[in-house]
Amino acid sequence: MAVKIISAVIKGIEARLIDVEVDTGRGLPCFNMVGLADTSVKEAKERVRSAIVNSGYDFPVCRIVVNLAPADLKKAGTHFDLPIAIGILAASGQLMLKDCSGYLFVGELSLSGELNRITGGLPIVMAGMERNIENFIVPAENAVECSYVKGSRVFSFCSLSQVLRFIKHRDCVPCENRIPAVPPSAGRPVSNFKDVIGHDSAKRAIEVAAAGGHNIILSGPSGSGKTMLAERLPTILPVLTYEESLDVTRIYSVSGKTDCSGLITVRPFRSPHHTSSAVALIGGGNSLMPGEVSLAHHGVLFLDEILEFKKRVLDILRQPLEDRRISVSRAAGTVVYPANMMLVGAMNPCPCGYFGSSRECTCTEYERRQYLSRLSSPLIDRIDMFTYVNSVPYNEIRRSGKAEGSEAIKERVILARGIQKKRFDGSGIFLNSQMNPKMIRENCGLNPAAVKMLEGIYDRYHLSTRSYSRILKVARTIADLECREEIGLADVIEALQYKKYIYEEI
């Protein structure tokens, strides 16, 4: 008898539905699995056999064939254990097939029949809902994560025996859908800009970057406070919307980085070490896992000591910075991961870290230029803003009065982002940094003085078209922070200051 059970397979951060077809018939006792299954799937035979027996059911002694259709799609993962076990019991007459229809099954089985947590639970439920499947049977540890999909009916269990009892008696209610209108933040941030004394110009640059989603690099002597400023950037960003939370959680679910708390509601802040490889940064490997640029989706990717990264690794960032996504091609296949993140870098002006400070620099001019050249010109063009972070003098450290806190800065950032959201309504983008050339022409109107200023700068510094466009995007954000429709001369001058440093140094 042949039966069909619905399951799914993960491809990148998307999921595709799979038909687990099980046939039991005459012939020598054997257990064959076909349909481009990898080692983790084929090992399910032993787990399923022991789980069925230890759950009090009979494992059929006959010829068993399991086909994972479509057969031309590679299958990987341990979440096929449960649908295979259900299919074998239904094909051998121990379950009624009609009782299994309309449900999507995923779950890893232990030898004792317990259901273990799987990766990718959220995208599987989302894919099922797109195919009009509303009922899902998942491990208990995936229940919270899966219950955030609107309209889904998620049934969670701890063991195979519980699943079989539910199929026979329907003695369980679905998990309650957890759909907040606006996801709450995970508590009040410990860090705050009010703890940062001085650095007014750097704070302003970070505020502009946060308002428009611009990439920014902080440069300055060692110990001047670059990392401290960057780590406080998430405290002035708005909370994730429900749709953004689903996007972020889906990536972390595929990576196996979610916990039982379910939906991720705070913007990611990823800070990989400068010894990280290209695969760690952009993703890949044998299982085509997401890299740091994707794990920072809708958040911040902070590269501390950015010039200590290998130049080849940094240049790989060109595509995700431009396209907001990363395409990873390996022998196992090709996947596309989202990478809509803010890049924040921190760098010293020289190898010793003291050039431009009160301490003596021991580096030669040649060494400084070689050090700074690790940022290639094409990568520099993709960085919207550069700002210098000076060391804070003693009298400023001791001054009375408090610095502006993250709450006040965040209000201005949210207001500017609200203007951008209204401007780009229906276009599929939400921030000035995401504008294409047509949108720049339509939304970056300059007054005559600003036009004259930009014309002179363009010819003097031989700017590329990409660099010119990014200056306009930053100027548009500065004008939005001041609630101005037209970009003025002051906006352009400030935007040019964020490019000035790098052209003087390199």
mmCIF file of N, CA and C in Angstrom, residues 104-207:
data_model
loop_
_atom_site.group_PDB
_atom_site.id
_atom_site.type_symbol
_atom_site.label_atom_id
_atom_site.label_comp_id
_atom_site.label_asym_id
_atom_site.label_seq_id
_atom_site.Cartn_x
_atom_site.Cartn_y
_atom_site.Cartn_z
ATOM 1 N N LEU A 104 0.816 19.043 7.790
ATOM 2 C CA LEU A 104 2.228 19.015 7.398
ATOM 3 C C LEU A 104 3.026 18.571 8.616
ATOM 4 N N PHE A 105 3.861 17.542 8.440
ATOM 5 C CA PHE A 105 4.610 16.931 9.547
ATOM 6 C C PHE A 105 6.099 17.253 9.422
ATOM 7 N N VAL A 106 6.712 17.696 10.506
ATOM 8 C CA VAL A 106 8.167 17.840 10.579
ATOM 9 C C VAL A 106 8.604 17.496 11.999
ATOM 10 N N GLY A 107 9.773 16.916 12.114
ATOM 11 C CA GLY A 107 10.291 16.601 13.445
ATOM 12 C C GLY A 107 11.378 15.544 13.387
ATOM 13 N N GLU A 108 12.354 15.690 14.259
ATOM 14 C CA GLU A 108 13.420 14.688 14.383
ATOM 15 C C GLU A 108 13.071 13.736 15.522
ATOM 16 N N LEU A 109 13.271 12.456 15.284
ATOM 17 C CA LEU A 109 12.951 11.436 16.278
ATOM 18 C C LEU A 109 14.220 10.927 16.962
ATOM 19 N N SER A 110 14.115 10.715 18.256
ATOM 20 C CA SER A 110 15.179 10.017 18.975
ATOM 21 C C SER A 110 14.883 8.515 18.940
ATOM 22 N N LEU A 111 15.814 7.710 19.385
ATOM 23 C CA LEU A 111 15.605 6.259 19.368
ATOM 24 C C LEU A 111 14.471 5.846 20.302
ATOM 25 N N SER A 112 14.207 6.643 21.327
ATOM 26 C CA SER A 112 13.138 6.315 22.264
ATOM 27 C C SER A 112 11.779 6.845 21.813
ATOM 28 N N GLY A 113 11.758 7.565 20.694
ATOM 29 C CA GLY A 113 10.496 8.079 20.175
ATOM 30 C C GLY A 113 10.199 9.511 20.550
ATOM 31 N N GLU A 114 11.141 10.220 21.173
ATOM 32 C CA GLU A 114 10.919 11.615 21.514
ATOM 33 C C GLU A 114 11.109 12.497 20.284
ATOM 34 N N LEU A 115 10.386 13.627 20.254
ATOM 35 C CA LEU A 115 10.511 14.592 19.163
ATOM 36 C C LEU A 115 11.502 15.680 19.562
ATOM 37 N N ASN A 116 12.540 15.837 18.742
ATOM 38 C CA ASN A 116 13.570 16.827 19.024
ATOM 39 C C ASN A 116 13.398 18.054 18.136
ATOM 40 N N ARG A 117 13.951 19.146 18.574
ATOM 41 C CA ARG A 117 13.883 20.423 17.874
ATOM 42 C C ARG A 117 14.530 20.335 16.495
ATOM 43 N N ILE A 118 13.967 21.057 15.537
ATOM 44 C CA ILE A 118 14.523 21.127 14.191
ATOM 45 C C ILE A 118 14.905 22.565 13.875
ATOM 46 N N THR A 119 15.697 22.763 12.836
ATOM 47 C CA THR A 119 15.999 24.109 12.346
ATOM 48 C C THR A 119 15.074 24.416 11.170
ATOM 49 N N GLY A 120 14.729 25.691 11.025
ATOM 50 C CA GLY A 120 13.896 26.097 9.898
ATOM 51 C C GLY A 120 12.416 25.902 10.098
ATOM 52 N N GLY A 121 11.955 25.829 11.339
ATOM 53 C CA GLY A 121 10.529 25.617 11.576
ATOM 54 C C GLY A 121 9.669 26.751 11.046
ATOM 55 N N LEU A 122 10.092 28.002 11.264
ATOM 56 C CA LEU A 122 9.299 29.151 10.830
ATOM 57 C C LEU A 122 9.131 29.213 9.312
ATOM 58 N N PRO A 123 10.209 29.123 8.496
ATOM 59 C CA PRO A 123 9.990 29.156 7.046
ATOM 60 C C PRO A 123 9.154 27.990 6.529
ATOM 61 N N ILE A 124 9.189 26.847 7.214
ATOM 62 C CA ILE A 124 8.356 25.710 6.789
ATOM 63 C C ILE A 124 6.881 26.039 6.969
ATOM 64 N N VAL A 125 6.530 26.632 8.100
ATOM 65 C CA VAL A 125 5.133 27.010 8.327
ATOM 66 C C VAL A 125 4.702 28.088 7.335
ATOM 67 N N MET A 126 5.580 29.048 7.066
ATOM 68 C CA MET A 126 5.256 30.108 6.115
ATOM 69 C C MET A 126 5.035 29.545 4.718
ATOM 70 N N ALA A 127 5.858 28.564 4.316
ATOM 71 C CA ALA A 127 5.682 27.942 3.005
ATOM 72 C C ALA A 127 4.388 27.150 2.938
ATOM 73 N N GLY A 128 4.053 26.465 4.029
ATOM 74 C CA GLY A 128 2.803 25.715 4.058
ATOM 75 C C GLY A 128 1.585 26.610 3.933
ATOM 76 N N MET A 129 1.605 27.770 4.607
ATOM 77 C CA MET A 129 0.490 28.708 4.524
ATOM 78 C C MET A 129 0.324 29.242 3.105
ATOM 79 N N GLU A 130 1.440 29.434 2.400
ATOM 80 C CA GLU A 130 1.354 29.891 1.008
ATOM 81 C C GLU A 130 0.708 28.849 0.103
ATOM 82 N N ARG A 131 0.779 27.580 0.502
ATOM 83 C CA ARG A 131 0.162 26.495 -0.280
ATOM 84 C C ARG A 131 -1.164 26.047 0.334
ATOM 85 N N ASN A 132 -1.759 26.923 1.126
ATOM 86 C CA ASN A 132 -3.087 26.688 1.707
ATOM 87 C C ASN A 132 -3.117 25.507 2.676
ATOM 88 N N ILE A 133 -2.001 25.229 3.333
ATOM 89 C CA ILE A 133 -1.964 24.237 4.412
ATOM 90 C C ILE A 133 -1.944 24.998 5.730
ATOM 91 N N GLU A 134 -2.920 24.755 6.584
ATOM 92 C CA GLU A 134 -3.057 25.509 7.819
ATOM 93 C C GLU A 134 -2.675 24.715 9.060
ATOM 94 N N ASN A 135 -2.595 23.375 8.956
ATOM 95 C CA ASN A 135 -2.346 22.520 10.118
ATOM 96 C C ASN A 135 -0.921 21.987 10.080
ATOM 97 N N PHE A 136 -0.216 22.162 11.183
ATOM 98 C CA PHE A 136 1.185 21.766 11.244
ATOM 99 C C PHE A 136 1.450 21.003 12.534
ATOM 100 N N ILE A 137 2.149 19.897 12.421
ATOM 101 C CA ILE A 137 2.567 19.109 13.583
ATOM 102 C C ILE A 137 4.083 19.239 13.707
ATOM 103 N N VAL A 138 4.521 19.835 14.821
ATOM 104 C CA VAL A 138 5.931 20.178 15.003
ATOM 105 C C VAL A 138 6.382 19.739 16.394
ATOM 106 N N PRO A 139 7.695 19.669 16.639
ATOM 107 C CA PRO A 139 8.185 19.395 17.999
ATOM 108 C C PRO A 139 7.799 20.513 18.959
ATOM 109 N N ALA A 140 7.696 20.181 20.225
ATOM 110 C CA ALA A 140 7.268 21.160 21.232
ATOM 111 C C ALA A 140 8.226 22.343 21.314
ATOM 112 N N GLU A 141 9.512 22.116 21.093
ATOM 113 C CA GLU A 141 10.488 23.200 21.201
ATOM 114 C C GLU A 141 10.378 24.198 20.059
ATOM 115 N N ASN A 142 9.684 23.848 18.987
ATOM 116 C CA ASN A 142 9.479 24.761 17.864
ATOM 117 C C ASN A 142 8.122 25.449 17.905
ATOM 118 N N ALA A 143 7.332 25.176 18.942
ATOM 119 C CA ALA A 143 5.947 25.647 18.966
ATOM 120 C C ALA A 143 5.853 27.169 18.962
ATOM 121 N N VAL A 144 6.617 27.836 19.832
ATOM 122 C CA VAL A 144 6.519 29.293 19.945
ATOM 123 C C VAL A 144 6.943 29.961 18.646
ATOM 124 N N GLU A 145 8.050 29.502 18.093
ATOM 125 C CA GLU A 145 8.561 30.065 16.850
ATOM 126 C C GLU A 145 7.539 29.955 15.722
ATOM 127 N N CYS A 146 6.916 28.793 15.585
ATOM 128 C CA CYS A 146 5.989 28.553 14.472
ATOM 129 C C CYS A 146 4.641 29.238 14.668
ATOM 130 N N SER A 147 4.286 29.547 15.898
ATOM 131 C CA SER A 147 2.955 30.105 16.162
ATOM 132 C C SER A 147 2.844 31.574 15.823
ATOM 133 N N TYR A 148 3.934 32.216 15.340
ATOM 134 C CA TYR A 148 3.874 33.620 14.988
ATOM 135 C C TYR A 148 3.383 33.855 13.561
ATOM 136 N N VAL A 149 3.083 32.819 12.814
ATOM 137 C CA VAL A 149 2.580 32.980 11.454
ATOM 138 C C VAL A 149 1.063 33.125 11.510
ATOM 139 N N LYS A 150 0.560 34.188 10.939
ATOM 140 C CA LYS A 150 -0.871 34.481 11.000
ATOM 141 C C LYS A 150 -1.687 33.370 10.342
ATOM 142 N N GLY A 151 -2.734 32.949 11.027
ATOM 143 C CA GLY A 151 -3.657 31.970 10.465
ATOM 144 C C GLY A 151 -3.235 30.530 10.595
ATOM 145 N N SER A 152 -2.043 30.273 11.084
ATOM 146 C CA SER A 152 -1.564 28.891 11.191
ATOM 147 C C SER A 152 -2.170 28.203 12.412
ATOM 148 N N ARG A 153 -2.336 26.888 12.303
ATOM 149 C CA ARG A 153 -2.805 26.068 13.425
ATOM 150 C C ARG A 153 -1.694 25.068 13.731
ATOM 151 N N VAL A 154 -0.896 25.395 14.739
ATOM 152 C CA VAL A 154 0.300 24.622 15.067
ATOM 153 C C VAL A 154 0.000 23.699 16.239
ATOM 154 N N PHE A 155 0.254 22.411 16.051
ATOM 155 C CA PHE A 155 0.088 21.404 17.107
ATOM 156 C C PHE A 155 1.482 20.908 17.481
ATOM 157 N N SER A 156 1.857 21.069 18.719
ATOM 158 C CA SER A 156 3.210 20.696 19.143
ATOM 159 C C SER A 156 3.159 19.494 20.081
ATOM 160 N N PHE A 157 4.154 18.602 19.939
ATOM 161 C CA PHE A 157 4.199 17.374 20.729
ATOM 162 C C PHE A 157 5.628 17.068 21.131
ATOM 163 N N CYS A 158 5.738 16.242 22.166
ATOM 164 C CA CYS A 158 7.048 15.885 22.704
ATOM 165 C C CYS A 158 7.518 14.511 22.250
ATOM 166 N N SER A 159 6.612 13.690 21.708
ATOM 167 C CA SER A 159 7.002 12.329 21.334
ATOM 168 C C SER A 159 6.135 11.822 20.195
ATOM 169 N N LEU A 160 6.589 10.740 19.587
ATOM 170 C CA LEU A 160 5.838 10.110 18.501
ATOM 171 C C LEU A 160 4.525 9.542 19.010
ATOM 172 N N SER A 161 4.520 8.986 20.190
ATOM 173 C CA SER A 161 3.287 8.407 20.734
ATOM 174 C C SER A 161 2.212 9.474 20.926
ATOM 175 N N GLN A 162 2.603 10.684 21.331
ATOM 176 C CA GLN A 162 1.632 11.765 21.462
ATOM 177 C C GLN A 162 1.064 12.160 20.109
ATOM 178 N N VAL A 163 1.898 12.196 19.094
ATOM 179 C CA VAL A 163 1.435 12.527 17.744
ATOM 180 C C VAL A 163 0.421 11.485 17.260
ATOM 181 N N LEU A 164 0.721 10.208 17.481
ATOM 182 C CA LEU A 164 -0.172 9.139 17.024
ATOM 183 C C LEU A 164 -1.502 9.170 17.775
ATOM 184 N N ARG A 165 -1.446 9.491 19.052
ATOM 185 C CA ARG A 165 -2.680 9.598 19.819
ATOM 186 C C ARG A 165 -3.538 10.766 19.323
ATOM 187 N N PHE A 166 -2.894 11.852 18.968
ATOM 188 C CA PHE A 166 -3.640 13.002 18.445
ATOM 189 C C PHE A 166 -4.277 12.664 17.101
ATOM 190 N N ILE A 167 -3.540 11.976 16.235
ATOM 191 C CA ILE A 167 -4.086 11.613 14.920
ATOM 192 C C ILE A 167 -5.322 10.738 15.072
ATOM 193 N N LYS A 168 -5.326 9.877 16.055
ATOM 194 C CA LYS A 168 -6.462 8.972 16.244
ATOM 195 C C LYS A 168 -7.636 9.642 16.953
ATOM 196 N N HIS A 169 -7.338 10.509 17.941
ATOM 197 C CA HIS A 169 -8.410 11.012 18.804
ATOM 198 C C HIS A 169 -8.611 12.527 18.720
ATOM 199 N N ARG A 170 -7.700 13.253 18.076
ATOM 200 C CA ARG A 170 -7.785 14.715 17.989
ATOM 201 C C ARG A 170 -7.950 15.338 19.388
ATOM 202 N N ASP A 171 -7.126 14.893 20.310
ATOM 203 C CA ASP A 171 -7.249 15.318 21.702
ATOM 204 C C ASP A 171 -6.267 16.436 22.053
ATOM 205 N N CYS A 172 -6.112 17.404 21.164
ATOM 206 C CA CYS A 172 -5.182 18.507 21.407
ATOM 207 C C CYS A 172 -5.697 19.740 20.677
ATOM 208 N N VAL A 173 -5.486 20.899 21.270
ATOM 209 C CA VAL A 173 -5.861 22.153 20.627
ATOM 210 C C VAL A 173 -4.592 22.809 20.086
ATOM 211 N N PRO A 174 -4.701 23.595 19.016
ATOM 212 C CA PRO A 174 -3.498 24.223 18.452
ATOM 213 C C PRO A 174 -2.935 25.277 19.380
ATOM 214 N N CYS A 175 -1.653 25.558 19.211
ATOM 215 C CA CYS A 175 -1.001 26.604 19.991
ATOM 216 C C CYS A 175 -1.626 27.955 19.641
ATOM 217 N N GLU A 176 -1.712 28.799 20.618
ATOM 218 C CA GLU A 176 -2.278 30.127 20.390
ATOM 219 C C GLU A 176 -1.350 30.946 19.504
ATOM 220 N N ASN A 177 -1.949 31.599 18.469
ATOM 221 C CA ASN A 177 -1.151 32.463 17.608
ATOM 222 C C ASN A 177 -0.620 33.648 18.404
ATOM 223 N N ARG A 178 0.684 33.862 18.293
ATOM 224 C CA ARG A 178 1.324 34.969 19.010
ATOM 225 C C ARG A 178 1.674 36.042 17.989
ATOM 226 N N ILE A 179 0.762 36.963 17.753
ATOM 227 C CA ILE A 179 0.961 37.962 16.711
ATOM 228 C C ILE A 179 0.831 39.359 17.317
ATOM 229 N N PRO A 180 1.910 39.931 17.822
ATOM 230 C CA PRO A 180 1.826 41.282 18.368
ATOM 231 C C PRO A 180 1.671 42.311 17.259
ATOM 232 N N ALA A 181 0.879 43.342 17.503
ATOM 233 C CA ALA A 181 0.726 44.403 16.506
ATOM 234 C C ALA A 181 2.061 45.095 16.261
ATOM 235 N N VAL A 182 2.754 45.414 17.337
ATOM 236 C CA VAL A 182 4.116 45.930 17.259
ATOM 237 C C VAL A 182 4.953 45.117 18.218
ATOM 238 N N PRO A 183 5.908 44.306 17.719
ATOM 239 C CA PRO A 183 6.683 43.457 18.613
ATOM 240 C C PRO A 183 7.368 44.263 19.699
ATOM 241 N N PRO A 184 7.304 43.828 20.930
ATOM 242 C CA PRO A 184 7.960 44.560 22.013
ATOM 243 C C PRO A 184 9.463 44.415 21.941
ATOM 244 N N SER A 185 10.174 45.403 22.463
ATOM 245 C CA SER A 185 11.629 45.294 22.521
ATOM 246 C C SER A 185 12.009 44.402 23.692
ATOM 247 N N ALA A 186 13.192 43.845 23.638
ATOM 248 C CA ALA A 186 13.632 42.912 24.676
ATOM 249 C C ALA A 186 14.261 43.679 25.831
ATOM 250 N N GLY A 187 13.427 44.441 26.511
ATOM 251 C CA GLY A 187 13.944 45.171 27.663
ATOM 252 C C GLY A 187 14.675 46.436 27.257
ATOM 253 N N ARG A 188 14.944 47.297 28.217
ATOM 254 C CA ARG A 188 15.627 48.554 27.960
ATOM 255 C C ARG A 188 17.116 48.301 27.740
ATOM 256 N N PRO A 189 17.699 48.887 26.662
ATOM 257 C CA PRO A 189 19.122 48.654 26.415
ATOM 258 C C PRO A 189 19.977 49.133 27.581
ATOM 259 N N VAL A 190 21.002 48.394 27.857
ATOM 260 C CA VAL A 190 21.910 48.774 28.940
ATOM 261 C C VAL A 190 22.740 49.979 28.527
ATOM 262 N N SER A 191 23.213 50.008 27.271
ATOM 263 C CA SER A 191 24.035 51.111 26.792
ATOM 264 C C SER A 191 23.155 52.271 26.357
ATOM 265 N N ASN A 192 23.728 53.482 26.392
ATOM 266 C CA ASN A 192 22.967 54.669 26.051
ATOM 267 C C ASN A 192 23.947 55.762 25.650
ATOM 268 N N PHE A 193 23.536 56.616 24.714
ATOM 269 C CA PHE A 193 24.418 57.683 24.261
ATOM 270 C C PHE A 193 24.663 58.736 25.339
ATOM 271 N N LYS A 194 23.836 58.757 26.354
ATOM 272 C CA LYS A 194 24.066 59.730 27.426
ATOM 273 C C LYS A 194 25.341 59.408 28.211
ATOM 274 N N ASP A 195 25.846 58.186 28.057
ATOM 275 C CA ASP A 195 27.095 57.807 28.720
ATOM 276 C C ASP A 195 28.326 58.286 27.955
ATOM 277 N N VAL A 196 28.119 58.786 26.725
ATOM 278 C CA VAL A 196 29.236 59.192 25.865
ATOM 279 C C VAL A 196 29.471 60.688 26.035
ATOM 280 N N ILE A 197 30.622 61.055 26.564
ATOM 281 C CA ILE A 197 30.986 62.450 26.755
ATOM 282 C C ILE A 197 31.711 62.950 25.520
ATOM 283 N N GLY A 198 31.290 64.124 25.028
ATOM 284 C CA GLY A 198 31.935 64.681 23.843
ATOM 285 C C GLY A 198 31.501 63.969 22.577
ATOM 286 N N HIS A 199 32.362 63.991 21.572
ATOM 287 C CA HIS A 199 32.116 63.325 20.284
ATOM 288 C C HIS A 199 30.816 63.810 19.633
ATOM 289 N N ASP A 200 30.542 65.109 19.720
ATOM 290 C CA ASP A 200 29.284 65.620 19.178
ATOM 291 C C ASP A 200 29.185 65.416 17.669
ATOM 292 N N SER A 201 30.292 65.636 16.954
ATOM 293 C CA SER A 201 30.261 65.472 15.502
ATOM 294 C C SER A 201 30.068 64.007 15.113
ATOM 295 N N ALA A 202 30.696 63.099 15.858
ATOM 296 C CA ALA A 202 30.531 61.668 15.566
ATOM 297 C C ALA A 202 29.112 61.220 15.870
ATOM 298 N N LYS A 203 28.523 61.735 16.954
ATOM 299 C CA LYS A 203 27.141 61.396 17.280
ATOM 300 C C LYS A 203 26.192 61.870 16.181
ATOM 301 N N ARG A 204 26.455 63.074 15.679
ATOM 302 C CA ARG A 204 25.619 63.598 14.594
ATOM 303 C C ARG A 204 25.722 62.704 13.363
ATOM 304 N N ALA A 205 26.929 62.264 13.023
ATOM 305 C CA ALA A 205 27.106 61.391 11.862
ATOM 306 C C ALA A 205 26.357 60.074 12.054
ATOM 307 N N ILE A 206 26.417 59.519 13.254
ATOM 308 C CA ILE A 206 25.720 58.260 13.534
ATOM 309 C C ILE A 206 24.210 58.461 13.458
ATOM 310 N N GLU A 207 23.733 59.612 13.911
ATOM 311 C CA GLU A 207 22.297 59.904 13.822
ATOM 312 C C GLU A 207 21.840 59.966 12.370
#
